[in-house]
Tab-separated table of C-alpha atoms in Angstrom:
chain	number	residue	atom	x	y	z
A	886	MET	CA	-13.962	85.171	-58.629
A	887	SER	CA	-12.133	82.608	-56.445
A	888	ILE	CA	-12.195	78.858	-57.045
A	889	LEU	CA	-14.356	78.297	-53.951
A	890	SER	CA	-16.843	81.058	-54.749
A	891	ASP	CA	-17.186	79.845	-58.326
A	892	TYR	CA	-17.733	76.308	-57.035
A	893	ALA	CA	-20.447	77.513	-54.651
A	894	LYS	CA	-22.158	79.512	-57.384
A	895	ARG	CA	-22.284	76.482	-59.732
A	896	THR	CA	-23.428	73.865	-57.212
A	897	PRO	CA	-26.174	75.143	-54.860
A	898	GLY	CA	-28.235	71.982	-55.372
A	899	SER	CA	-25.334	69.802	-54.265
A	900	LYS	CA	-24.828	71.981	-51.200
A	901	GLU	CA	-28.497	71.641	-50.291
A	902	HIS	CA	-28.472	67.881	-50.791
A	903	PHE	CA	-25.313	67.557	-48.699
A	904	ALA	CA	-27.072	69.243	-45.792
A	905	ARG	CA	-29.929	66.712	-46.013
A	906	ALA	CA	-27.801	63.635	-46.658
A	907	GLY	CA	-25.311	64.480	-43.943
A	908	ALA	CA	-28.044	64.194	-41.335
A	909	MET	CA	-28.470	60.506	-42.241
A	910	ILE	CA	-25.211	59.376	-43.872
A	911	PRO	CA	-21.802	60.118	-42.329
A	912	ALA	CA	-20.085	62.757	-44.495
A	913	GLY	CA	-23.117	62.685	-46.795
A	914	ALA	CA	-21.788	59.738	-48.825
A	915	THR	CA	-21.451	55.975	-48.398
A	916	ARG	CA	-17.965	56.040	-49.930
A	917	SER	CA	-15.519	58.165	-47.956
A	918	LEU	CA	-13.669	59.453	-51.010
A	919	ASN	CA	-16.935	60.848	-52.409
A	920	SER	CA	-17.096	63.567	-49.759
A	921	TRP	CA	-14.734	66.529	-49.740
A	922	PRO	CA	-14.736	70.092	-48.418
A	923	PRO	CA	-16.661	72.304	-48.606
A	924	TYR	CA	-19.228	69.726	-49.841
A	925	PRO	CA	-19.316	67.137	-52.631
A	926	VAL	CA	-20.944	67.288	-56.038
A	927	TYR	CA	-23.898	64.902	-56.404
A	928	LEU	CA	-24.480	63.389	-59.833
A	929	ASP	CA	-27.799	62.845	-61.554
A	930	ARG	CA	-26.886	60.754	-64.612
A	931	GLY	CA	-24.161	59.779	-67.044
A	932	VAL	CA	-23.992	58.845	-70.721
A	933	GLY	CA	-20.807	57.988	-72.591
A	934	GLY	CA	-18.010	60.151	-71.242
A	935	THR	CA	-20.263	62.851	-69.780
A	936	VAL	CA	-22.081	63.153	-66.452
A	937	TRP	CA	-24.525	65.761	-65.156
A	938	ASP	CA	-24.920	66.893	-61.556
A	939	VAL	CA	-28.114	67.782	-59.704
A	940	ASP	CA	-27.638	71.430	-60.718
A	941	GLY	CA	-27.558	70.512	-64.414
A	942	ASN	CA	-23.804	71.101	-64.857
A	943	ALA	CA	-22.162	68.824	-67.428
A	944	TYR	CA	-18.719	67.335	-66.828
A	945	ARG	CA	-16.285	65.407	-68.965
A	946	ASP	CA	-15.612	62.461	-66.661
A	947	PHE	CA	-11.962	61.385	-66.666
A	948	LEU	CA	-12.426	59.126	-63.628
A	949	ALA	CA	-15.102	56.658	-64.830
A	950	ASN	CA	-15.881	55.438	-61.307
A	951	TYR	CA	-12.210	55.053	-60.474
A	952	THR	CA	-11.396	53.190	-63.740
A	953	GLY	CA	-14.345	50.798	-63.445
A	954	LEU	CA	-16.197	51.953	-66.592
A	955	PRO	CA	-13.865	51.392	-69.552
A	956	LEU	CA	-16.773	51.793	-72.007
A	957	GLY	CA	-18.112	54.902	-70.297
A	958	TYR	CA	-21.594	55.358	-68.834
A	959	ALA	CA	-24.689	53.535	-70.081
A	960	ASP	CA	-22.951	51.716	-72.917
A	961	PRO	CA	-25.847	50.561	-75.118
A	962	ASP	CA	-24.641	46.961	-75.426
A	963	VAL	CA	-24.065	46.601	-71.681
A	964	THR	CA	-27.404	48.238	-70.967
A	965	ALA	CA	-29.125	45.832	-73.369
A	966	ALA	CA	-27.520	42.825	-71.649
A	967	ILE	CA	-28.729	44.025	-68.256
A	968	ARG	CA	-32.210	44.728	-69.594
A	969	GLU	CA	-32.355	41.271	-71.191
A	970	GLN	CA	-31.369	39.625	-67.906
A	971	LEU	CA	-33.756	41.539	-65.639
A	972	PRO	CA	-36.924	39.486	-66.364
A	973	HIS	CA	-34.974	36.298	-65.491
A	974	GLY	CA	-33.886	37.483	-62.060
A	975	THR	CA	-31.099	39.643	-60.697
A	976	SER	CA	-29.566	37.040	-58.375
A	977	HIS	CA	-30.328	33.429	-57.576
A	978	SER	CA	-29.940	30.786	-54.902
A	979	PHE	CA	-27.983	28.476	-57.226
A	980	SER	CA	-25.327	29.217	-59.840
A	981	ARG	CA	-26.250	29.976	-63.424
A	982	THR	CA	-24.372	29.092	-66.554
A	983	LEU	CA	-23.391	32.722	-67.136
A	984	GLU	CA	-20.740	32.363	-64.404
A	985	ALA	CA	-18.870	29.768	-66.443
A	986	GLU	CA	-19.102	31.959	-69.548
A	987	LEU	CA	-17.462	34.926	-67.836
A	988	ALA	CA	-14.918	32.637	-66.153
A	989	GLY	CA	-14.043	31.176	-69.552
A	990	LEU	CA	-13.391	34.636	-70.993
A	991	LEU	CA	-11.053	35.461	-68.120
A	992	VAL	CA	-9.200	32.141	-68.198
A	993	ALA	CA	-8.691	32.517	-71.935
A	994	ARG	CA	-7.104	35.965	-71.702
A	995	VAL	CA	-5.254	36.250	-68.345
A	996	PRO	CA	-2.030	34.160	-68.302
A	997	SER	CA	-2.120	33.162	-64.618
A	998	LEU	CA	-5.700	31.920	-64.533
A	999	GLU	CA	-6.276	28.170	-64.554
A	1000	ARG	CA	-9.282	28.405	-62.233
A	1001	VAL	CA	-11.256	31.450	-61.134
A	1002	ARG	CA	-13.989	32.342	-58.653
A	1003	PHE	CA	-16.137	35.443	-58.361
A	1004	THR	CA	-16.692	37.670	-55.340
A	1005	GLY	CA	-18.728	40.769	-54.601
A	1006	SER	CA	-15.810	43.205	-54.840
A	1007	GLY	CA	-12.092	43.556	-55.374
A	1008	THR	CA	-11.637	43.840	-51.625
A	1009	GLU	CA	-13.199	40.407	-51.131
A	1010	ALA	CA	-11.096	38.982	-53.957
A	1011	VAL	CA	-7.885	40.054	-52.205
A	1012	MET	CA	-9.173	38.717	-48.871
A	1013	PHE	CA	-9.798	35.266	-50.347
A	1014	ALA	CA	-6.547	35.212	-52.341
A	1015	LEU	CA	-4.504	35.897	-49.212
A	1016	ARG	CA	-6.497	33.343	-47.243
A	1017	LEU	CA	-5.773	30.810	-49.976
A	1018	ALA	CA	-2.070	31.622	-49.845
A	1019	ARG	CA	-2.004	31.087	-46.076
A	1020	ALA	CA	-3.911	27.826	-46.412
A	1021	HIS	CA	-1.610	26.638	-49.209
A	1022	THR	CA	1.658	27.466	-47.447
A	1023	GLY	CA	0.693	27.087	-43.802
A	1024	ARG	CA	2.449	30.392	-43.111
A	1025	PRO	CA	0.926	33.354	-41.236
A	1026	LEU	CA	2.400	36.518	-42.767
A	1027	VAL	CA	1.674	38.478	-45.926
A	1028	ALA	CA	3.878	41.103	-47.563
A	1029	LYS	CA	2.819	44.126	-49.581
A	1030	ALA	CA	4.439	47.197	-51.104
A	1031	GLU	CA	4.525	50.557	-49.386
A	1032	GLY	CA	1.896	52.703	-51.100
A	1033	GLY	CA	-0.027	49.685	-52.355
A	1034	TYR	CA	-3.809	49.647	-51.991
A	1035	HIS	CA	-5.611	46.310	-51.989
A	1036	GLY	CA	-9.022	47.083	-50.544
A	1037	THR	CA	-10.121	47.648	-46.990
A	1038	THR	CA	-9.503	44.432	-45.045
A	1039	ASP	CA	-7.228	44.650	-42.012
A	1040	ASP	CA	-4.472	42.589	-43.690
A	1041	VAL	CA	-3.786	45.168	-46.369
A	1042	MET	CA	-4.843	48.519	-44.928
A	1043	ILE	CA	-1.219	48.831	-43.859
A	1044	SER	CA	1.231	51.488	-45.085
A	1045	VAL	CA	-1.031	52.655	-47.891
A	1046	ARG	CA	-0.213	56.321	-47.217
A	1047	PRO	CA	2.020	56.226	-44.131
A	1048	PRO	CA	3.080	59.588	-42.671
A	1049	ALA	CA	6.771	60.380	-42.915
A	1050	ASP	CA	7.330	60.308	-39.164
A	1051	LEU	CA	6.015	56.740	-38.885
A	1052	ALA	CA	7.045	55.171	-42.192
A	1053	GLY	CA	10.554	54.133	-41.218
A	1054	ASP	CA	13.609	53.759	-43.396
A	1055	VAL	CA	13.016	53.877	-47.133
A	1056	ARG	CA	14.706	50.475	-47.596
A	1057	SER	CA	12.958	48.878	-44.624
A	1058	PRO	CA	9.501	50.450	-44.331
A	1059	ALA	CA	7.538	50.141	-41.129
A	1060	SER	CA	4.109	48.492	-41.047
A	1061	VAL	CA	1.772	51.384	-40.309
A	1062	PRO	CA	-1.994	50.889	-39.901
A	1063	GLU	CA	-3.885	53.160	-42.271
A	1064	MET	CA	-6.582	54.034	-39.760
A	1065	ARG	CA	-7.858	53.438	-36.273
A	1066	GLY	CA	-9.583	50.135	-35.582
A	1067	ILE	CA	-6.965	47.872	-37.190
A	1068	PRO	CA	-5.670	45.510	-34.480
A	1069	ALA	CA	-1.972	45.593	-33.674
A	1070	SER	CA	-1.898	41.845	-34.269
A	1071	ARG	CA	-2.878	42.338	-37.918
A	1072	THR	CA	-0.274	45.041	-38.356
A	1073	ARG	CA	2.415	42.672	-37.081
A	1074	GLU	CA	1.329	40.028	-39.587
A	1075	THR	CA	1.835	42.316	-42.602
A	1076	LEU	CA	5.337	43.085	-43.854
A	1077	VAL	CA	6.011	46.106	-46.047
A	1078	VAL	CA	8.545	46.142	-48.889
A	1079	PRO	CA	9.759	49.170	-50.884
A	1080	PHE	CA	8.147	49.181	-54.339
A	1081	ASN	CA	10.637	48.934	-57.216
A	1082	ASP	CA	13.637	48.339	-54.907
A	1083	VAL	CA	14.730	44.825	-55.798
A	1084	ALA	CA	17.577	44.329	-53.321
A	1085	ALA	CA	15.729	45.762	-50.306
A	1086	SER	CA	12.543	43.806	-51.061
A	1087	GLN	CA	14.518	40.580	-51.450
A	1088	GLU	CA	16.301	41.183	-48.149
A	1089	ILE	CA	13.012	41.643	-46.274
A	1090	LEU	CA	11.384	38.583	-47.839
A	1091	ARG	CA	14.398	36.369	-47.211
A	1092	ALA	CA	14.626	37.479	-43.597
A	1093	HIS	CA	11.065	36.248	-42.970
A	1094	ALA	CA	10.824	33.563	-45.660
A	1095	ASP	CA	9.677	30.708	-43.442
A	1096	ARG	CA	6.689	32.772	-42.256
A	1097	VAL	CA	5.600	34.657	-45.413
A	1098	ALA	CA	2.647	33.129	-47.240
A	1099	ALA	CA	2.136	35.729	-49.969
A	1100	LEU	CA	3.529	38.841	-51.580
A	1101	VAL	CA	0.700	40.940	-53.032
A	1102	LEU	CA	1.628	43.648	-55.536
A	1103	GLU	CA	-0.112	46.112	-57.818
A	1104	PRO	CA	1.796	46.198	-61.123
A	1105	VAL	CA	1.023	49.930	-61.014
A	1106	LEU	CA	0.580	51.648	-57.638
A	1107	GLY	CA	-2.872	53.225	-57.796
A	1108	VAL	CA	-3.526	55.147	-54.579
A	1109	GLY	CA	0.258	55.340	-54.243
A	1110	GLY	CA	0.517	57.736	-57.188
A	1111	MET	CA	-0.084	55.718	-60.381
A	1112	ILE	CA	3.563	54.640	-60.448
A	1113	PRO	CA	4.353	51.676	-62.734
A	1114	ALA	CA	6.514	48.829	-61.514
A	1115	THR	CA	9.701	48.261	-63.418
A	1116	ALA	CA	9.919	45.035	-65.376
A	1117	ALA	CA	13.094	44.221	-63.461
A	1118	TYR	CA	11.267	44.525	-60.138
A	1119	LEU	CA	8.362	42.251	-61.045
A	1120	THR	CA	10.704	39.717	-62.657
A	1121	ALA	CA	12.899	39.675	-59.555
A	1122	MET	CA	9.912	39.294	-57.234
A	1123	ARG	CA	8.689	36.354	-59.304
A	1124	ALA	CA	12.067	34.658	-58.985
A	1125	THR	CA	12.353	35.449	-55.270
A	1126	CYS	CA	8.905	34.052	-54.513
A	1127	ASP	CA	9.815	30.882	-56.407
A	1128	GLU	CA	13.033	30.628	-54.407
A	1129	LEU	CA	11.295	31.070	-51.048
A	1130	GLY	CA	8.021	29.229	-51.676
A	1131	ILE	CA	5.971	32.432	-51.385
A	1132	VAL	CA	2.706	32.818	-53.323
A	1133	LEU	CA	2.969	35.818	-55.650
A	1134	VAL	CA	-0.342	37.666	-55.977
A	1135	PHE	CA	-0.934	40.411	-58.529
A	1136	ASP	CA	-3.731	42.811	-57.692
A	1137	GLU	CA	-5.061	43.647	-61.160
A	1138	VAL	CA	-8.299	45.277	-60.043
A	1139	ILE	CA	-7.129	48.469	-61.797
A	1140	THR	CA	-4.407	47.230	-64.146
A	1141	LEU	CA	-6.355	44.509	-65.966
A	1142	ARG	CA	-7.334	47.232	-68.467
A	1143	LEU	CA	-3.693	47.798	-69.540
A	1144	ALA	CA	-3.479	44.830	-71.917
A	1145	TYR	CA	-5.714	42.069	-73.233
A	1146	GLY	CA	-4.326	39.755	-70.548
A	1147	GLY	CA	-3.750	42.464	-67.964
A	1148	ALA	CA	-0.518	44.008	-66.768
A	1149	GLN	CA	0.949	40.535	-66.227
A	1150	GLN	CA	0.752	39.960	-69.964
A	1151	ALA	CA	2.256	43.369	-70.702
A	1152	TYR	CA	5.150	42.742	-68.291
A	1153	GLY	CA	5.581	39.079	-69.194
A	1154	VAL	CA	5.487	38.061	-65.516
A	1155	THR	CA	2.928	35.473	-64.367
A	1156	PRO	CA	1.833	35.463	-60.716
A	1157	ASP	CA	0.474	32.462	-58.839
A	1158	LEU	CA	-2.830	34.216	-58.088
A	1159	THR	CA	-4.540	37.272	-59.557
A	1160	THR	CA	-7.271	39.457	-58.102
A	1161	MET	CA	-9.646	41.364	-60.371
A	1162	GLY	CA	-12.672	43.643	-60.248
A	1163	LYS	CA	-13.988	46.874	-61.768
A	1164	ILE	CA	-13.946	46.333	-65.566
A	1165	ILE	CA	-14.931	42.651	-65.408
A	1166	GLY	CA	-18.399	43.617	-64.121
A	1167	GLY	CA	-19.264	46.185	-66.772
A	1168	GLY	CA	-20.010	48.862	-64.170
A	1169	LEU	CA	-21.790	46.614	-61.651
A	1170	PRO	CA	-20.352	45.189	-58.409
A	1171	ILE	CA	-17.976	42.272	-58.873
A	1172	GLY	CA	-14.612	40.841	-57.954
A	1173	ALA	CA	-12.695	37.716	-58.886
A	1174	TYR	CA	-9.611	35.802	-57.873
A	1175	GLY	CA	-7.903	32.926	-59.597
A	1176	GLY	CA	-4.668	31.300	-60.595
A	1177	ARG	CA	-2.884	27.992	-60.241
A	1178	ALA	CA	-5.173	24.981	-60.192
A	1179	ASP	CA	-3.389	23.371	-57.245
A	1180	ILE	CA	-3.927	26.429	-55.052
A	1181	MET	CA	-7.495	27.026	-56.231
A	1182	GLY	CA	-8.118	23.328	-55.547
A	1183	LEU	CA	-8.343	24.161	-51.851
A	1184	LEU	CA	-11.836	25.454	-52.668
A	1185	GLU	CA	-12.938	22.013	-53.905
A	1186	PRO	CA	-14.885	19.605	-51.646
A	1187	GLN	CA	-12.740	16.756	-50.383
A	1188	GLY	CA	-15.243	13.965	-50.943
A	1189	GLY	CA	-17.889	14.537	-48.321
A	1190	THR	CA	-21.410	15.909	-48.435
A	1191	ASP	CA	-20.809	18.877	-46.113
A	1192	VAL	CA	-20.075	21.922	-48.253
A	1193	TYR	CA	-19.030	23.953	-45.193
A	1194	ASP	CA	-16.766	21.861	-42.992
A	1195	SER	CA	-13.408	20.476	-44.147
A	1196	ARG	CA	-13.449	18.007	-41.231
A	1197	SER	CA	-16.313	16.142	-42.855
A	1198	GLY	CA	-15.217	16.299	-46.465
A	1199	GLY	CA	-15.886	19.920	-47.317
A	1200	PRO	CA	-13.384	22.281	-48.927
A	1201	ALA	CA	-10.305	23.409	-47.037
A	1202	LEU	CA	-11.416	26.980	-47.669
A	1203	TYR	CA	-15.087	27.918	-47.728
A	1204	GLN	CA	-16.365	30.907	-49.707
A	1205	GLY	CA	-19.751	32.522	-49.240
A	1206	GLY	CA	-21.465	35.619	-50.637
A	1207	THR	CA	-25.171	36.141	-51.317
A	1208	PHE	CA	-24.626	38.263	-54.416
A	1209	THR	CA	-21.400	36.628	-55.605
A	1210	GLY	CA	-21.611	35.941	-59.319
A	1211	ASN	CA	-25.003	37.654	-59.558
A	1212	ALA	CA	-26.643	37.522	-62.955
A	1213	LEU	CA	-26.614	41.247	-63.702
A	1214	SER	CA	-22.910	41.786	-62.975
A	1215	VAL	CA	-21.912	38.673	-64.876
A	1216	ALA	CA	-24.049	39.545	-67.916
A	1217	ALA	CA	-22.619	43.068	-68.004
A	1218	GLY	CA	-19.096	41.712	-67.595
A	1219	ILE	CA	-19.428	39.273	-70.482
A	1220	VAL	CA	-20.397	42.072	-72.853
A	1221	THR	CA	-17.727	44.430	-71.547
A	1222	LEU	CA	-14.881	41.942	-71.895
A	1223	GLY	CA	-16.138	41.044	-75.344
A	1224	LYS	CA	-15.830	44.663	-76.410
A	1225	LEU	CA	-12.411	45.122	-74.793
A	1226	ASP	CA	-10.432	43.244	-77.383
A	1227	ALA	CA	-6.699	43.783	-77.926
A	1228	ALA	CA	-7.195	46.486	-80.561
A	1229	THR	CA	-9.591	48.438	-78.346
A	1230	ILE	CA	-7.203	48.273	-75.391
A	1231	ASP	CA	-4.326	49.424	-77.610
A	1232	ALA	CA	-6.432	52.388	-78.698
A	1233	LEU	CA	-7.263	53.191	-75.061
A	1234	ASN	CA	-3.568	53.176	-74.203
A	1235	ARG	CA	-2.729	55.455	-77.128
A	1236	THR	CA	-5.328	57.942	-75.926
A	1237	GLY	CA	-3.801	57.808	-72.450
A	1238	ASP	CA	-0.341	58.352	-73.908
A	1239	LEU	CA	-1.621	61.388	-75.800
A	1240	LEU	CA	-3.202	62.858	-72.690
A	1241	ARG	CA	-0.060	62.479	-70.599
A	1242	ARG	CA	2.078	64.023	-73.373
A	1243	GLU	CA	-0.249	67.012	-73.603
A	1244	LEU	CA	-0.276	67.469	-69.843
A	1245	THR	CA	3.501	67.180	-69.628
A	1246	GLY	CA	3.719	69.994	-72.171
A	1247	VAL	CA	1.357	72.150	-70.128
A	1248	PHE	CA	3.283	71.543	-66.915
A	1249	ALA	CA	6.630	72.346	-68.550
A	1250	GLY	CA	5.692	76.022	-68.810
A	1251	ALA	CA	3.262	76.294	-65.898
A	1252	PRO	CA	3.692	78.739	-63.015
A	1253	VAL	CA	2.735	75.930	-60.619
A	1254	ASP	CA	4.942	72.864	-60.158
A	1255	ALA	CA	3.075	69.779	-61.336
A	1256	VAL	CA	3.762	66.384	-62.870
A	1257	VAL	CA	1.707	63.602	-64.421
A	1258	THR	CA	2.409	59.901	-63.838
A	1259	GLY	CA	0.819	56.752	-65.199
A	1260	VAL	CA	0.897	54.258	-68.024
A	1261	GLY	CA	-1.486	53.251	-70.780
A	1262	SER	CA	-5.008	54.480	-70.069
A	1263	LEU	CA	-4.184	55.478	-66.459
A	1264	PHE	CA	-2.823	58.768	-65.106
A	1265	ASN	CA	-2.353	60.829	-61.957
A	1266	ILE	CA	-1.724	64.577	-61.751
A	1267	HIS	CA	0.358	65.710	-58.771
A	1268	ILE	CA	0.395	69.399	-57.830
A	1269	GLY	CA	3.567	70.460	-56.021
A	1270	PRO	CA	6.258	67.914	-56.953
A	1271	ARG	CA	8.580	68.320	-59.929
A	1272	ARG	CA	8.972	64.568	-60.188
A	1273	VAL	CA	7.220	61.469	-58.862
A	1274	GLU	CA	9.263	58.317	-59.394
A	1275	VAL	CA	8.753	56.451	-56.108
A	1276	PHE	CA	5.926	56.410	-53.599
A	1277	ARG	CA	7.616	58.736	-51.114
A	1278	ASP	CA	7.857	61.452	-53.785
A	1279	VAL	CA	4.074	61.814	-53.481
A	1280	ARG	CA	4.627	63.415	-50.061
A	1281	ALA	CA	5.761	66.546	-51.908
A	1282	VAL	CA	2.183	67.137	-53.097
A	1283	ASP	CA	0.869	70.517	-51.951
A	1284	ALA	CA	-2.382	69.367	-50.322
A	1285	ALA	CA	-4.080	72.775	-50.436
A	1286	ARG	CA	-3.214	73.350	-54.082
A	1287	GLN	CA	-4.125	69.765	-55.018
A	1288	GLN	CA	-7.584	70.352	-53.547
A	1289	ALA	CA	-7.854	73.702	-55.315
A	1290	PHE	CA	-6.852	72.001	-58.571
A	1291	PHE	CA	-9.559	69.358	-58.126
A	1292	LEU	CA	-12.264	71.948	-57.424
A	1293	GLY	CA	-10.977	74.177	-60.219
A	1294	LEU	CA	-11.255	71.378	-62.747
A	1295	LEU	CA	-14.838	70.798	-61.617
A	1296	ASN	CA	-15.519	74.490	-62.203
A	1297	HIS	CA	-14.208	74.037	-65.740
A	1298	GLY	CA	-16.303	70.921	-66.352
A	1299	VAL	CA	-13.778	68.099	-65.806
A	1300	ILE	CA	-13.794	65.270	-63.251
A	1301	VAL	CA	-10.738	63.554	-61.815
A	1302	ALA	CA	-10.221	62.129	-58.324
A	1303	PRO	CA	-9.384	64.605	-55.545
A	1304	ARG	CA	-5.864	63.141	-55.506
A	1305	GLY	CA	-5.529	63.714	-59.272
A	1306	MET	CA	-6.080	60.129	-60.412
A	1307	GLY	CA	-7.916	59.468	-63.650
A	1308	CYS	CA	-8.261	57.370	-66.765
A	1309	VAL	CA	-9.547	57.447	-70.310
A	1310	THR	CA	-12.363	55.328	-71.733
A	1311	THR	CA	-13.441	54.194	-75.162
A	1312	CYS	CA	-15.627	57.331	-75.210
A	1313	THR	CA	-12.655	59.679	-74.805
A	1314	THR	CA	-12.045	61.597	-78.033
A	1315	PRO	CA	-9.204	63.904	-79.134
A	1316	ASP	CA	-11.614	66.784	-78.498
A	1317	ASP	CA	-12.035	65.558	-74.910
A	1318	VAL	CA	-8.259	65.456	-74.477
A	1319	ALA	CA	-7.997	69.007	-75.836
A	1320	ALA	CA	-10.785	70.189	-73.529
A	1321	PHE	CA	-9.131	68.548	-70.548
A	1322	THR	CA	-5.803	70.152	-71.393
A	1323	ALA	CA	-7.477	73.547	-71.712
A	1324	ALA	CA	-9.227	73.064	-68.362
A	1325	VAL	CA	-5.907	72.232	-66.721
A	1326	ARG	CA	-4.353	75.413	-68.111
A	1327	LEU	CA	-7.253	77.525	-66.841
A	1328	THR	CA	-7.188	75.852	-63.431
A	1329	LEU	CA	-3.462	76.399	-62.995
A	1330	HIS	CA	-4.055	80.058	-63.858
A	1331	ASP	CA	-6.853	80.199	-61.264
A	1332	ILE	CA	-4.542	78.729	-58.625
A	1333	THR	CA	-1.830	81.243	-59.469
A	1334	GLU	CA	-4.275	84.132	-59.267
A	1335	ALA	CA	-5.402	82.922	-55.856
A	1336	GLY	CA	-1.808	83.084	-54.613
């Protein structure tokens, strides 16, 4: 039986639901990456490290909502905190004291945070951080790494996955809009540097220094292939930003889970501003940005009674958001961060190390070229390349076989992202790692049989 026919046999309920949903929702899903050919799987529920689809199939979930559920699904302590909060309201017109409690936890553990504010998502956190950097410096441009993903605002949907014919020279990447609808003016205001190339990145930043407000970096490229930065690169970028008066922003929406104080603690490099999301909301929508008190001070009123307008004493930068800092997300985040102590994060990283070692062993003798990248609790499986060390190596991925691998893993009861991204959670056991490894072996065999 082929991978596609097996998939169809296992998931008739998902196929039926896709036909109904697609008549109302573009692609049958409100998140573009949740729809894939021939049709997506629709989930019914999740507990711990396991989810079930509408057809009753069980899956070991090695994606955890794209790393956002470090404790797995329906953690009893998080669920209890949400249930306790529900009778008191889900969101409110005014702030509640829970915001300060979650902020205190973050300030205490993340080296760069002197002040912090919450948003509705990681995308919004990046948007406000870059706006702060522009307001602080008075400069118009931002810089980002090729292959870096920082949410979906126009500023940063540039050169996330640029095609080879448009990407430009490897040492001087072009600024390529990720999709239609991004104005050319925004593309011109975003510079692109080559990730992990110190000399080339410094040359680009210095050439535009008087106009660059911020350099935003993921310490580990996520969408770009789960490729860790080198310590030398982050250290050099810190020094270069200091030299040129550029605000260094670390996007830790994914990497905050890598150490008690995030990747910045693990690398020993402190940015000026940090953006966060995912794990800090315990599985509910949230984002946050914070950093140096002098920069965050632009959010403070300047002595007037108008909270909107800086011309009459309001803050230099106004932030809104109806559900920002909502009670449910904050309550869930407090419990989640409390459970993610240093020992727990170390254990998560050891499990991730084990998984990547096991997969590397499988790929060494596999009939299909494949490689696994990542660090700590994060990984990405690439079908087609023999190595992935820089972003442009990801272009060697065999798109057809990568898709077949994704569907094949689903057939064998394992979830990763279509692009091969995944993570481990506190629910991931050695048995889960062994089952995942076995599923990978079977899927590679299925791909080989298919030719």
